Amino acid sequence: MEQEKIKKLEKNIIVVFVEPETPGNIGFIARAMKNFGLKKLVLINPCKLNDEAYLHAMHATDILENSITFRSIQEMLEELSPDFIVGTTGVPGGSYKIERIPLRPEQFAKALNTKAKIAILFGREGNGLTNEEIRECDIIVSIPTSQEYPIMNVSHAAAIIFYEIFKKRDYNREGVEEASGLEKRLLVSDMEDIISSLALPDHKKRVALRAFKNLIGRAFITGREAHTLKGILRRIKNKL
Amino acid sequence: MEQEKIKKLEKNIIVVFVEPETPGNIGFIARAMKNFGLKKLVLINPCKLNDEAYLHAMHATDILENSITFRSIQEMLEELSPDFIVGTTGVPGGSYKIERIPLRPEQFAKALNTKAKIAILFGREGNGLTNEEIRECDIIVSIPTSQEYPIMNVSHAAAIIFYEIFKKRDYNREGVEEASGLEKRLLVSDMEDIISSLALPDHKKRVALRAFKNLIGRAFITGREAHTLKGILRRIKNKL
């Protein structure tokens, strides 16, 4: 049954709510999704979808009924293989390492290509996404807020991000095919080979690879660009 | 100077929730207000502010405690005399007379006058603002939504409007500095040297450089990432 639902997923935006703790918030997110034309809800190891969820979903109960549940993010990634994984976080934090610059929702929406299959991850109400989960993401989106009280309710954050996406849908770059997840991983893997051939301490190699991954993750690279860059990286590799 | 204007803007915006029916939504609106630096909440003939309101407000209980209640919009107008009354509506509907063309939240935010005292009215959960209340407003703001399900939860609509207002602020993404134009040009120039050392026809070199430029242009690269990548490109260059 789940398999059939999965087949129905078209190339599009998948909203992934990771370990939701309160049914009400699942309902609120379903409603906000439907308000902005999103349909595909995935729940990772969720609390029970009780009456409260349906109550808050209002006329978006179909989205709850058609939602798919996985036990882990890993399982979701294996089953759905999205081209892009987008993490949302409310606490960009002060101590930026090379990790990741969060995009503002409007920057994310502007760069978005709807032809790619994109999974947008929303974290637990209490703790959001873990650092490890965030590291797995290609892009991080964060809503700028007042410093006095930066923690938003997850469904309100979701509504803002969905609205920004909805706003931009007319401006999608038509006819431009996004590089697949595989194409991007191959670019990263080629770069890894190149970096490993350089005389650098290990930690510098890791940081360099991280920076390149960030670049690839955020640039909404097209299939054509990926192909071109792959050719260049291969030649560099061979020459080194 | 700009900061002063912003402070004034925030001080001068009054959020008016007209006859709220569920305490939870009052709490949610208070929280969204605090997330985006708004402080003044006015309630018109509200339901009781019970525990549920405080529970949903989370760390914005001060906004609930400092909220002012009036029996009617009329009484509020007489007591606070705002310069502008802004009505929000979720149902622009097909039957617009010449009455009022609603602004989208971002248009409204752009047009906001920082010197004016502005009251933003949010309507009842069930029926929104009445036609008569809408007629009393100077401006109508409406969030474009999917036609399939245009009715948003009032607190989610509020969060989107507050965010659009907040966006007018100068974002300073703490600790994360975008790479300068020069840093990006230097990356491109290094890549140009690398590509030119490869055995490729000229037009392929041009396409490759273009692809790399696109990548750098779209990736919202940080100064730190640019620095790291520059180091790698330099080493590749030296080794080739």
Tab-separated table of C-alpha atoms in Angstrom:
chain	number	residue	atom	x	y	z
A	1	MET	CA	0.000	0.000	0.000
A	2	GLU	CA	2.748	2.419	0.951
A	3	GLN	CA	4.515	1.358	-2.228
A	4	GLU	CA	1.560	2.396	-4.304
A	5	LYS	CA	1.438	5.770	-2.665
A	6	ILE	CA	5.115	6.215	-3.272
A	7	LYS	CA	4.643	5.543	-6.952
A	8	LYS	CA	2.135	8.316	-7.059
A	9	LEU	CA	4.743	10.834	-6.017
A	10	GLU	CA	5.518	12.953	-8.992
A	11	LYS	CA	8.650	14.946	-9.380
A	12	ASN	CA	7.858	17.737	-7.037
A	13	ILE	CA	8.120	19.103	-3.562
A	14	ILE	CA	7.857	16.675	-0.701
A	15	VAL	CA	7.275	18.098	2.756
A	16	VAL	CA	8.974	15.933	5.357
A	17	PHE	CA	8.055	16.403	8.998
A	18	VAL	CA	10.720	14.682	11.079
A	19	GLU	CA	9.495	13.069	14.309
A	20	PRO	CA	6.572	15.424	14.935
A	21	GLU	CA	5.572	15.377	18.565
A	22	THR	CA	2.117	16.962	18.452
A	23	PRO	CA	-0.667	15.903	16.083
A	24	GLY	CA	-1.943	19.494	15.957
A	25	ASN	CA	1.204	20.676	14.230
A	26	ILE	CA	0.940	17.915	11.634
A	27	GLY	CA	-2.574	19.127	10.894
A	28	PHE	CA	-1.439	22.750	10.699
A	29	ILE	CA	1.346	21.878	8.288
A	30	ALA	CA	-1.069	19.891	6.100
A	31	ARG	CA	-3.399	22.875	5.989
A	32	ALA	CA	-0.624	25.329	5.113
A	33	MET	CA	0.553	22.918	2.410
A	34	LYS	CA	-2.862	22.838	0.803
A	35	ASN	CA	-3.195	26.621	1.082
A	36	PHE	CA	-0.145	26.877	-1.138
A	37	GLY	CA	-0.770	23.980	-3.469
A	38	LEU	CA	1.610	21.429	-1.975
A	39	LYS	CA	0.338	17.855	-1.719
A	40	LYS	CA	2.976	15.408	-0.626
A	41	LEU	CA	3.478	14.979	3.075
A	42	VAL	CA	5.953	12.521	4.511
A	43	LEU	CA	6.165	11.793	8.228
A	44	ILE	CA	9.253	10.328	9.834
A	45	ASN	CA	8.569	8.288	12.961
A	46	PRO	CA	5.631	10.522	13.932
A	47	CYS	CA	3.354	10.706	16.931
A	48	LYS	CA	-0.085	9.227	16.352
A	49	LEU	CA	-2.244	10.984	13.767
A	50	ASN	CA	-5.254	11.451	16.012
A	51	ASP	CA	-8.387	13.608	15.844
A	52	GLU	CA	-6.423	16.700	16.784
A	53	ALA	CA	-4.370	16.397	13.603
A	54	TYR	CA	-7.518	16.126	11.497
A	55	LEU	CA	-9.150	18.985	13.376
A	56	HIS	CA	-6.250	21.339	12.676
A	57	ALA	CA	-5.944	20.210	9.058
A	58	MET	CA	-9.498	21.465	8.401
A	59	HIS	CA	-10.086	20.917	4.672
A	60	ALA	CA	-6.653	19.414	4.142
A	61	THR	CA	-7.499	16.006	5.589
A	62	ASP	CA	-6.741	14.484	2.169
A	63	ILE	CA	-3.123	15.465	2.671
A	64	LEU	CA	-3.035	13.632	5.991
A	65	GLU	CA	-4.749	10.598	4.491
A	66	ASN	CA	-2.274	10.457	1.616
A	67	SER	CA	0.761	11.071	3.779
A	68	ILE	CA	3.484	8.441	3.842
A	69	THR	CA	5.274	7.367	6.992
A	70	PHE	CA	8.857	6.129	7.226
A	71	ARG	CA	10.763	4.985	10.255
A	72	SER	CA	13.828	7.076	9.480
A	73	ILE	CA	15.117	9.784	7.172
A	74	GLN	CA	17.456	7.183	5.737
A	75	GLU	CA	14.530	4.977	4.754
A	76	MET	CA	12.766	7.956	3.176
A	77	LEU	CA	15.872	8.855	1.166
A	78	GLU	CA	16.229	5.301	-0.075
A	79	GLU	CA	12.583	5.005	-1.096
A	80	LEU	CA	12.036	8.445	-2.583
A	81	SER	CA	15.553	9.462	-3.677
A	82	PRO	CA	14.975	13.212	-3.856
A	83	ASP	CA	17.358	15.292	-5.989
A	84	PHE	CA	17.630	17.922	-3.267
A	85	ILE	CA	17.353	17.721	0.470
A	86	VAL	CA	16.499	21.014	2.079
A	87	GLY	CA	16.839	21.415	5.824
A	88	THR	CA	15.017	24.123	7.735
A	89	THR	CA	16.420	25.529	10.922
A	90	GLY	CA	15.388	28.254	13.264
A	91	VAL	CA	18.732	28.607	14.931
A	92	PRO	CA	21.504	29.362	12.468
A	93	GLY	CA	23.723	29.894	15.512
A	94	GLY	CA	26.691	32.158	15.911
A	95	SER	CA	29.559	29.742	15.549
A	96	TYR	CA	29.590	29.179	11.853
A	97	LYS	CA	32.161	26.791	10.738
A	98	ILE	CA	32.360	26.138	7.074
A	99	GLU	CA	29.198	24.103	7.493
A	100	ARG	CA	26.505	25.918	5.712
A	101	ILE	CA	25.095	29.349	5.047
A	102	PRO	CA	21.385	29.248	5.430
A	103	LEU	CA	19.368	30.755	2.631
A	104	ARG	CA	16.463	32.997	3.473
A	105	PRO	CA	13.177	31.511	2.274
A	106	GLU	CA	12.910	34.021	-0.564
A	107	GLN	CA	16.448	33.256	-1.759
A	108	PHE	CA	15.652	29.576	-1.683
A	109	ALA	CA	12.396	30.113	-3.561
A	110	LYS	CA	14.121	32.268	-6.147
A	111	ALA	CA	16.701	29.626	-6.882
A	112	LEU	CA	14.222	26.762	-6.840
A	113	ASN	CA	13.618	24.693	-9.917
A	114	THR	CA	10.373	22.798	-9.622
A	115	LYS	CA	11.450	20.116	-12.025
A	116	ALA	CA	13.698	18.610	-9.390
A	117	LYS	CA	12.303	16.369	-6.699
A	118	ILE	CA	12.874	18.340	-3.544
A	119	ALA	CA	12.420	17.146	0.021
A	120	ILE	CA	11.989	19.956	2.543
A	121	LEU	CA	12.705	18.747	6.075
A	122	PHE	CA	11.037	20.281	9.091
A	123	GLY	CA	12.359	19.211	12.468
A	124	ARG	CA	10.887	18.186	15.772
A	125	GLU	CA	8.942	20.853	17.648
A	126	GLY	CA	11.345	20.760	20.571
A	127	ASN	CA	14.763	20.414	19.022
A	128	GLY	CA	14.412	20.836	15.293
A	129	LEU	CA	16.752	18.837	13.087
A	130	THR	CA	19.911	17.387	14.613
A	131	ASN	CA	23.311	18.646	13.495
A	132	GLU	CA	23.837	15.365	11.770
A	133	GLU	CA	20.561	15.658	9.864
A	134	ILE	CA	21.470	19.201	8.890
A	135	ARG	CA	24.811	17.977	7.564
A	136	GLU	CA	23.026	15.581	5.226
A	137	CYS	CA	21.094	18.417	3.606
A	138	ASP	CA	22.079	20.086	0.349
A	139	ILE	CA	20.603	23.404	1.376
A	140	ILE	CA	19.684	24.995	4.668
A	141	VAL	CA	16.831	27.465	4.837
A	142	SER	CA	16.366	29.721	7.822
A	143	ILE	CA	13.848	32.460	8.445
A	144	PRO	CA	15.400	35.636	9.829
A	145	THR	CA	13.620	36.645	13.022
A	146	SER	CA	13.882	38.993	15.925
A	147	GLN	CA	16.895	38.052	18.021
A	148	GLU	CA	14.787	38.520	21.102
A	149	TYR	CA	12.690	35.457	20.302
A	150	PRO	CA	13.896	33.530	17.272
A	151	ILE	CA	12.083	30.241	17.874
A	152	MET	CA	9.039	29.951	15.650
A	153	ASN	CA	6.318	27.358	15.801
A	154	VAL	CA	7.214	24.840	13.105
A	155	SER	CA	3.932	25.190	11.236
A	156	HIS	CA	4.263	28.964	11.072
A	157	ALA	CA	7.783	28.650	9.721
A	158	ALA	CA	6.469	26.145	7.187
A	159	ALA	CA	3.685	28.509	6.087
A	160	ILE	CA	6.209	31.279	5.426
A	161	ILE	CA	8.450	28.999	3.393
A	162	PHE	CA	5.487	27.603	1.440
A	163	TYR	CA	4.302	31.127	0.679
A	164	GLU	CA	7.707	32.157	-0.621
A	165	ILE	CA	7.717	29.118	-2.881
A	166	PHE	CA	4.161	29.826	-4.020
A	167	LYS	CA	5.058	33.420	-4.843
A	168	LYS	CA	7.841	32.430	-7.133
A	169	ARG	CA	6.138	29.639	-8.984
A	170	ASP	CA	5.492	31.801	-12.007
A	171	TYR	CA	9.143	32.621	-12.326
A	172	ASN	CA	10.468	29.105	-12.438
A	173	ARG	CA	13.182	28.672	-14.948
A	174	GLU	CA	11.230	26.769	-17.547
A	175	GLY	CA	13.047	24.292	-19.681
A	176	VAL	CA	16.052	24.167	-17.399
A	177	GLU	CA	16.628	20.697	-16.128
A	178	GLU	CA	18.176	20.441	-12.697
A	179	ALA	CA	21.105	18.077	-12.221
A	180	SER	CA	20.069	14.862	-10.507
A	181	GLY	CA	21.259	13.857	-7.064
A	182	LEU	CA	23.523	11.282	-8.682
A	183	GLU	CA	25.136	13.795	-11.034
A	184	LYS	CA	25.897	16.003	-8.083
A	185	ARG	CA	27.309	13.177	-6.007
A	186	LEU	CA	29.599	12.265	-8.911
A	187	LEU	CA	30.894	15.832	-9.067
A	188	VAL	CA	31.608	15.754	-5.356
A	189	SER	CA	33.294	12.377	-5.660
A	190	ASP	CA	35.551	13.615	-8.496
A	191	MET	CA	36.473	16.632	-6.429
A	192	GLU	CA	37.218	14.354	-3.502
A	193	ASP	CA	39.725	12.435	-5.651
A	194	ILE	CA	41.335	15.684	-6.761
A	195	ILE	CA	41.588	17.061	-3.244
A	196	SER	CA	42.981	13.810	-1.886
A	197	SER	CA	45.824	14.009	-4.389
A	198	LEU	CA	46.913	17.379	-3.016
A	199	ALA	CA	49.524	17.784	-0.300
A	200	LEU	CA	47.273	18.996	2.474
A	201	PRO	CA	46.586	17.978	6.066
A	202	ASP	CA	43.487	15.793	6.389
A	203	HIS	CA	41.350	18.346	8.187
A	204	LYS	CA	42.003	20.890	5.460
A	205	LYS	CA	40.974	18.347	2.884
A	206	ARG	CA	37.739	17.772	4.742
A	207	VAL	CA	36.991	21.481	4.974
A	208	ALA	CA	37.750	21.928	1.288
A	209	LEU	CA	35.456	19.096	0.309
A	210	ARG	CA	32.754	20.500	2.584
A	211	ALA	CA	33.064	23.898	0.884
A	212	PHE	CA	32.735	22.302	-2.541
A	213	LYS	CA	29.722	20.264	-1.434
A	214	ASN	CA	28.093	23.423	-0.114
A	215	LEU	CA	28.687	25.104	-3.422
A	216	ILE	CA	27.128	22.257	-5.377
A	217	GLY	CA	24.280	21.966	-2.924
A	218	ARG	CA	23.288	25.596	-3.072
A	219	ALA	CA	23.852	26.480	-6.701
A	220	PHE	CA	20.827	24.704	-8.240
A	221	ILE	CA	23.156	23.418	-10.872
A	222	THR	CA	21.634	22.299	-14.174
A	223	GLY	CA	22.251	18.918	-15.790
A	224	ARG	CA	24.181	20.630	-18.539
A	225	GLU	CA	26.405	22.490	-16.113
A	226	ALA	CA	27.023	19.324	-14.116
A	227	HIS	CA	28.029	17.543	-17.314
A	228	THR	CA	30.415	20.321	-18.297
A	229	LEU	CA	31.984	20.529	-14.865
A	230	LYS	CA	32.323	16.776	-14.687
A	231	GLY	CA	34.343	16.860	-17.910
A	232	ILE	CA	36.666	19.461	-16.448
A	233	LEU	CA	37.118	17.676	-13.133
A	234	ARG	CA	37.874	14.405	-14.924
A	235	ARG	CA	40.553	16.086	-16.993
A	236	ILE	CA	42.066	17.760	-13.966
A	237	LYS	CA	42.071	14.409	-12.170
A	238	ASN	CA	43.804	12.672	-15.049
A	239	LYS	CA	46.405	15.368	-15.322
A	240	LEU	CA	47.277	15.434	-11.637
B	1	MET	CA	19.217	56.127	11.308
B	2	GLU	CA	17.693	53.245	9.396
B	3	GLN	CA	17.635	51.290	12.655
B	4	GLU	CA	15.709	54.094	14.297
B	5	LYS	CA	13.128	54.017	11.553
B	6	ILE	CA	12.760	50.299	12.038
B	7	LYS	CA	12.252	50.668	15.768
B	8	LYS	CA	9.643	53.272	15.129
B	9	LEU	CA	7.955	51.031	12.616
B	10	GLU	CA	7.720	48.232	15.102
B	11	LYS	CA	6.453	50.517	17.822
B	12	ASN	CA	3.872	51.978	15.554
B	13	ILE	CA	2.314	48.761	14.391
B	14	ILE	CA	-0.636	47.591	16.428
B	15	VAL	CA	-1.897	44.074	15.814
B	16	VAL	CA	-5.648	43.924	16.331
B	17	PHE	CA	-7.329	40.527	16.635
B	18	VAL	CA	-11.057	41.041	16.170
B	19	GLU	CA	-13.311	38.745	18.222
B	20	PRO	CA	-10.925	35.795	18.419
B	21	GLU	CA	-12.797	32.599	19.165
B	22	THR	CA	-10.004	30.282	20.277
B	23	PRO	CA	-7.384	31.173	22.893
B	24	GLY	CA	-4.823	29.039	21.073
B	25	ASN	CA	-4.860	31.356	18.080
B	26	ILE	CA	-4.342	34.392	20.286
B	27	GLY	CA	-1.280	32.669	21.716
B	28	PHE	CA	-0.004	31.757	18.262
B	29	ILE	CA	-0.396	35.329	17.042
B	30	ALA	CA	1.438	36.653	20.100
B	31	ARG	CA	4.293	34.251	19.426
B	32	ALA	CA	4.506	35.177	15.741
B	33	MET	CA	4.487	38.867	16.722
B	34	LYS	CA	7.418	38.403	19.049
B	35	ASN	CA	9.274	36.312	16.463
B	36	PHE	CA	9.182	39.356	14.200
B	37	GLY	CA	9.668	42.109	16.736
B	38	LEU	CA	6.088	43.341	17.061
B	39	LYS	CA	4.876	44.195	20.562
B	40	LYS	CA	1.420	45.748	20.660
B	41	LEU	CA	-1.507	43.383	20.685
B	42	VAL	CA	-5.071	44.599	20.878
B	43	LEU	CA	-8.005	42.235	21.332
B	44	ILE	CA	-11.528	43.189	20.382
B	45	ASN	CA	-14.227	41.421	22.412
B	46	PRO	CA	-12.130	38.271	22.710
B	47	CYS	CA	-12.760	34.835	24.120
B	48	LYS	CA	-11.177	34.242	27.505
B	49	LEU	CA	-7.388	34.336	27.597
B	50	ASN	CA	-6.955	30.979	29.280
B	51	ASP	CA	-4.027	28.602	29.752
B	52	GLU	CA	-4.222	27.473	26.139
B	53	ALA	CA	-3.424	31.000	24.964
B	54	TYR	CA	-0.391	31.141	27.231
B	55	LEU	CA	0.690	27.653	26.226
B	56	HIS	CA	0.688	28.546	22.536
B	57	ALA	CA	2.358	31.902	23.132
B	58	MET	CA	5.404	30.079	24.564
B	59	HIS	CA	7.947	32.812	25.304
B	60	ALA	CA	5.646	35.587	24.143
B	61	THR	CA	3.492	35.624	27.254
B	62	ASP	CA	4.596	39.228	27.852
B	63	ILE	CA	2.717	40.199	24.721
B	64	LEU	CA	-0.445	38.597	26.066
B	65	GLU	CA	0.044	40.223	29.456
B	66	ASN	CA	0.514	43.626	27.878
B	67	SER	CA	-2.348	43.251	25.422
B	68	ILE	CA	-5.207	45.724	25.547
B	69	THR	CA	-8.835	44.693	25.201
B	70	PHE	CA	-11.630	46.820	23.749
B	71	ARG	CA	-15.283	45.973	23.368
B	72	SER	CA	-15.465	47.133	19.769
B	73	ILE	CA	-13.347	48.296	16.854
B	74	GLN	CA	-15.013	51.666	17.250
B	75	GLU	CA	-13.790	51.946	20.836
B	76	MET	CA	-10.279	50.935	19.748
B	77	LEU	CA	-10.275	53.583	17.017
B	78	GLU	CA	-11.378	56.264	19.429
B	79	GLU	CA	-8.797	55.324	22.057
B	80	LEU	CA	-5.785	54.669	19.846
B	81	SER	CA	-6.576	56.770	16.766
B	82	PRO	CA	-4.333	54.971	14.302
B	83	ASP	CA	-3.345	56.829	11.154
B	84	PHE	CA	-4.013	53.799	9.017
B	85	ILE	CA	-6.334	50.860	9.390
B	86	VAL	CA	-5.260	47.790	7.508
B	87	GLY	CA	-7.708	44.958	7.006
B	88	THR	CA	-6.607	41.434	6.242
B	89	THR	CA	-8.790	39.082	4.301
B	90	GLY	CA	-8.363	35.560	3.073
B	91	VAL	CA	-11.124	35.693	0.550
B	92	PRO	CA	-10.496	38.312	-2.068
B	93	GLY	CA	-13.300	36.510	-3.884
B	94	GLY	CA	-14.381	36.941	-7.446
B	95	SER	CA	-17.002	39.518	-6.685
B	96	TYR	CA	-14.779	42.470	-6.023
B	97	LYS	CA	-16.616	45.576	-6.654
B	98	ILE	CA	-14.525	48.595	-7.152
B	99	GLU	CA	-14.329	48.550	-3.352
B	100	ARG	CA	-10.801	47.713	-2.735
B	101	ILE	CA	-8.007	46.007	-4.505
B	102	PRO	CA	-6.131	44.004	-1.912
B	103	LEU	CA	-2.382	44.404	-1.665
B	104	ARG	CA	-0.223	41.359	-1.367
B	105	PRO	CA	1.695	41.321	1.942
B	106	GLU	CA	4.972	42.202	0.231
B	107	GLN	CA	3.383	45.149	-1.558
B	108	PHE	CA	1.926	46.329	1.713
B	109	ALA	CA	5.271	45.981	3.502
B	110	LYS	CA	6.992	47.923	0.757
B	111	ALA	CA	4.475	50.715	0.974
B	112	LEU	CA	4.535	50.945	4.762
B	113	ASN	CA	5.108	54.379	6.136
B	114	THR	CA	7.314	54.267	9.184
B	115	LYS	CA	5.943	57.430	10.696
B	116	ALA	CA	2.310	56.416	10.732
B	117	LYS	CA	0.562	54.548	13.512
B	118	ILE	CA	-0.840	51.487	11.824
B	119	ALA	CA	-3.489	49.068	13.071
B	120	ILE	CA	-3.529	45.703	11.295
B	121	LEU	CA	-6.855	43.943	11.768
B	122	PHE	CA	-7.149	40.181	11.752
B	123	GLY	CA	-10.654	38.770	11.700
B	124	ARG	CA	-12.544	36.022	13.468
B	125	GLU	CA	-11.387	32.464	12.805
B	126	GLY	CA	-14.713	31.507	11.281
B	127	ASN	CA	-15.777	34.490	9.240
B	128	GLY	CA	-12.912	36.917	9.120
B	129	LEU	CA	-13.733	40.611	9.059
B	130	THR	CA	-17.230	41.647	8.060
B	131	ASN	CA	-17.804	43.568	4.843
B	132	GLU	CA	-18.588	46.590	6.930
B	133	GLU	CA	-15.325	46.301	8.868
B	134	ILE	CA	-13.450	45.870	5.590
B	135	ARG	CA	-15.075	49.038	4.276
B	136	GLU	CA	-13.726	50.977	7.239
B	137	CYS	CA	-10.165	50.013	6.397
B	138	ASP	CA	-7.748	52.199	4.465
B	139	ILE	CA	-5.897	49.268	2.987
B	140	ILE	CA	-6.786	45.631	2.426
B	141	VAL	CA	-4.076	43.013	2.499
B	142	SER	CA	-4.665	39.539	1.156
B	143	ILE	CA	-2.307	36.613	0.806
B	144	PRO	CA	-2.506	34.902	-2.585
B	145	THR	CA	-3.156	31.193	-2.111
B	146	SER	CA	-4.095	28.092	-4.009
B	147	GLN	CA	-7.654	28.447	-5.259
B	148	GLU	CA	-8.304	24.893	-4.183
B	149	TYR	CA	-8.088	25.844	-0.507
B	150	PRO	CA	-7.689	29.549	0.095
B	151	ILE	CA	-8.701	29.692	3.750
B	152	MET	CA	-5.664	30.000	5.971
B	153	ASN	CA	-5.489	29.690	9.717
B	154	VAL	CA	-5.455	33.292	10.973
B	155	SER	CA	-2.188	32.908	12.891
B	156	HIS	CA	-0.420	31.502	9.829
B	157	ALA	CA	-1.656	34.380	7.708
B	158	ALA	CA	-0.465	36.758	10.433
B	159	ALA	CA	2.995	35.152	10.518
B	160	ILE	CA	3.386	35.653	6.762
B	161	ILE	CA	2.360	39.294	6.956
B	162	PHE	CA	4.641	39.926	9.949
B	163	TYR	CA	7.540	38.327	8.111
B	164	GLU	CA	6.998	40.530	5.070
B	165	ILE	CA	7.069	43.569	7.345
B	166	PHE	CA	10.143	42.267	9.150
B	167	LYS	CA	11.955	41.765	5.843
B	168	LYS	CA	12.205	45.500	5.491
B	169	ARG	CA	14.844	45.347	8.176
B	170	ASP	CA	18.438	45.131	7.341
B	171	TYR	CA	19.240	41.468	7.650
B	172	ASN	CA	22.525	40.857	9.219
B	173	ARG	CA	23.178	37.204	9.117
B	174	GLU	CA	25.320	36.821	12.176
B	175	GLY	CA	28.832	35.656	11.588
B	176	VAL	CA	28.125	34.731	8.016
B	177	GLU	CA	29.654	37.013	5.533
B	178	GLU	CA	28.909	36.626	1.887
B	179	ALA	CA	32.006	36.521	-0.304
B	180	SER	CA	32.762	39.835	-1.980
B	181	GLY	CA	32.593	40.367	-5.715
B	182	LEU	CA	36.391	40.457	-5.771
B	183	GLU	CA	36.733	37.140	-3.941
B	184	LYS	CA	34.368	35.549	-6.414
B	185	ARG	CA	36.169	37.032	-9.407
B	186	LEU	CA	39.472	35.676	-8.074
B	187	LEU	CA	37.983	32.184	-7.857
B	188	VAL	CA	36.776	32.442	-11.423
B	189	SER	CA	40.147	33.732	-12.567
B	190	ASP	CA	41.957	30.821	-10.894
B	191	MET	CA	39.586	28.396	-12.524
B	192	GLU	CA	40.211	30.110	-15.840
B	193	ASP	CA	43.952	29.438	-15.467
B	194	ILE	CA	43.276	25.813	-14.627
B	195	ILE	CA	40.919	25.290	-17.541
B	196	SER	CA	43.259	26.978	-19.981
B	197	SER	CA	45.987	24.501	-19.055
B	198	LEU	CA	43.779	21.586	-20.120
B	199	ALA	CA	43.821	20.091	-23.610
B	200	LEU	CA	40.396	21.244	-24.745
B	201	PRO	CA	39.013	23.104	-27.742
B	202	ASP	CA	38.487	26.800	-27.036
B	203	HIS	CA	34.701	26.703	-27.149
B	204	LYS	CA	34.644	23.905	-24.585
B	205	LYS	CA	36.882	25.940	-22.333
B	206	ARG	CA	34.500	28.855	-22.614
B	207	VAL	CA	31.479	26.705	-21.753
B	208	ALA	CA	33.309	25.200	-18.798
B	209	LEU	CA	34.262	28.578	-17.432
B	210	ARG	CA	30.700	29.774	-17.903
B	211	ALA	CA	29.400	26.788	-15.929
B	212	PHE	CA	31.827	27.512	-13.086
B	213	LYS	CA	30.868	31.194	-13.098
B	214	ASN	CA	27.193	30.239	-12.895
B	215	LEU	CA	27.939	28.004	-9.958
B	216	ILE	CA	29.772	30.733	-8.074
B	217	GLY	CA	27.132	33.272	-8.974
B	218	ARG	CA	24.212	31.249	-7.680
B	219	ALA	CA	25.647	29.535	-4.624
B	220	PHE	CA	25.553	32.433	-2.132
B	221	ILE	CA	29.121	31.530	-1.239
B	222	THR	CA	30.599	32.792	2.050
B	223	GLY	CA	33.919	34.572	2.421
B	224	ARG	CA	35.218	31.567	4.331
B	225	GLU	CA	34.163	29.117	1.632
B	226	ALA	CA	35.688	31.331	-1.047
B	227	HIS	CA	38.948	31.383	0.902
B	228	THR	CA	38.972	27.587	1.262
B	229	LEU	CA	38.197	26.995	-2.392
B	230	LYS	CA	40.807	29.524	-3.445
B	231	GLY	CA	43.425	27.543	-1.551
B	232	ILE	CA	42.418	24.367	-3.359
B	233	LEU	CA	42.347	25.964	-6.794
B	234	ARG	CA	45.780	27.488	-6.211
B	235	ARG	CA	47.224	24.104	-5.307
B	236	ILE	CA	45.628	22.455	-8.319
B	237	LYS	CA	47.022	25.233	-10.497
B	238	ASN	CA	50.525	24.800	-9.117
B	239	LYS	CA	50.424	21.077	-9.550
B	240	LEU	CA	49.214	21.149	-13.157
